[in-house]
Amino acid sequence: MNITKMTEIFREKLNTQAVGIFSKTCDPGFIEVMGYAGMDYVIIDLEHGPNTIQTAQNLIRAAQVAEIFPIIRVKEGCESVMCEALDIGAGGIQVPQITTKAEAEAVIDRVKFHPDGQRGVCRFVRAADYSAKDRFKYFADANKSVIILQIEGKDGIENIDEILTVKGIDVIFVGPYDLSQSLGLTGQVDHPLVEEKMLEIVRKCAQKGVTVGTFVDTPANAAKWQKNGVKYISYSVDVGIFYNAVSELAKNLKNV
């Protein structure tokens, strides 16, 4: 399925519920499995993991085969990679460590074509079918890419009202682990103070009609945040899920 159609479908899911997985594997087969298993999206992680733009391109192809929406998380403040991720066909990008309105505006300016931004123009890229796609349709479709900004610290929370005035943000993603560290509670993602700050963001985003996302690594936490109005749930990491499954299998087999 082409990315334009996948983006339309994914945007509809964001109105209700979208669930996905962070991916650190470089194997396209893992991405296909996630799609066939029924996940809505995959976040191909370039911030924490071995993937590069070169390896991510084949992962996006696999996502299209299995019809799972491909998102690339870039490294913090990496302007060139944001554009490269979209050039190779990512349906969306996820940008970490946003703390100010100016940083949010800079992201939008760099990933949108005129009149929404000043993204570098090249139509000889995979996202434009290597120039086979009508140039004007490509520019218009490209501006519909899903933009996800991560708020992960006290500064971002303090500036959330200003950040939410920036046009073009589709999802505000709350990183609970980095947030817990910022609050001096490293790893305590269920601490009342961490949850209080997360709920504050959820409420403010709801008032502005912006979807909220977060990372969870237990089904209980997924259910909790879904009940609190979080519609973009990123469940754990592929290698961690695989480890847990194999670990449990090994224990059962050795107890036979």
mmCIF file of N, CA and C in Angstrom, residues 179-186 188:
data_model
loop_
_atom_site.group_PDB
_atom_site.id
_atom_site.type_symbol
_atom_site.label_atom_id
_atom_site.label_comp_id
_atom_site.label_asym_id
_atom_site.label_seq_id
_atom_site.Cartn_x
_atom_site.Cartn_y
_atom_site.Cartn_z
ATOM 1 N N LEU A 179 11.011 11.754 31.535
ATOM 2 C CA LEU A 179 10.304 12.675 32.425
ATOM 3 C C LEU A 179 10.597 12.330 33.885
ATOM 4 N N SER A 180 10.581 11.047 34.218
ATOM 5 C CA SER A 180 10.870 10.653 35.601
ATOM 6 C C SER A 180 12.279 11.078 36.004
ATOM 7 N N GLN A 181 13.217 10.966 35.078
ATOM 8 C CA GLN A 181 14.585 11.404 35.370
ATOM 9 C C GLN A 181 14.644 12.910 35.588
ATOM 10 N N SER A 182 13.939 13.656 34.745
ATOM 11 C CA SER A 182 13.910 15.109 34.868
ATOM 12 C C SER A 182 13.365 15.556 36.218
ATOM 13 N N LEU A 183 12.480 14.742 36.778
ATOM 14 C CA LEU A 183 11.867 15.077 38.069
ATOM 15 C C LEU A 183 12.639 14.487 39.246
ATOM 16 N N GLY A 184 13.805 13.902 38.962
ATOM 17 C CA GLY A 184 14.605 13.310 40.024
ATOM 18 C C GLY A 184 14.091 11.972 40.503
ATOM 19 N N LEU A 185 13.322 11.293 39.651
ATOM 20 C CA LEU A 185 12.693 10.021 40.021
ATOM 21 C C LEU A 185 12.981 8.966 38.954
ATOM 22 N N THR A 186 14.227 8.855 38.564
ATOM 23 C CA THR A 186 14.608 8.042 37.427
ATOM 24 C C THR A 186 14.022 6.629 37.479
ATOM 25 N N GLN A 188 10.964 5.740 37.867
ATOM 26 C CA GLN A 188 9.721 5.589 38.633
ATOM 27 C C GLN A 188 8.545 6.159 37.832
#
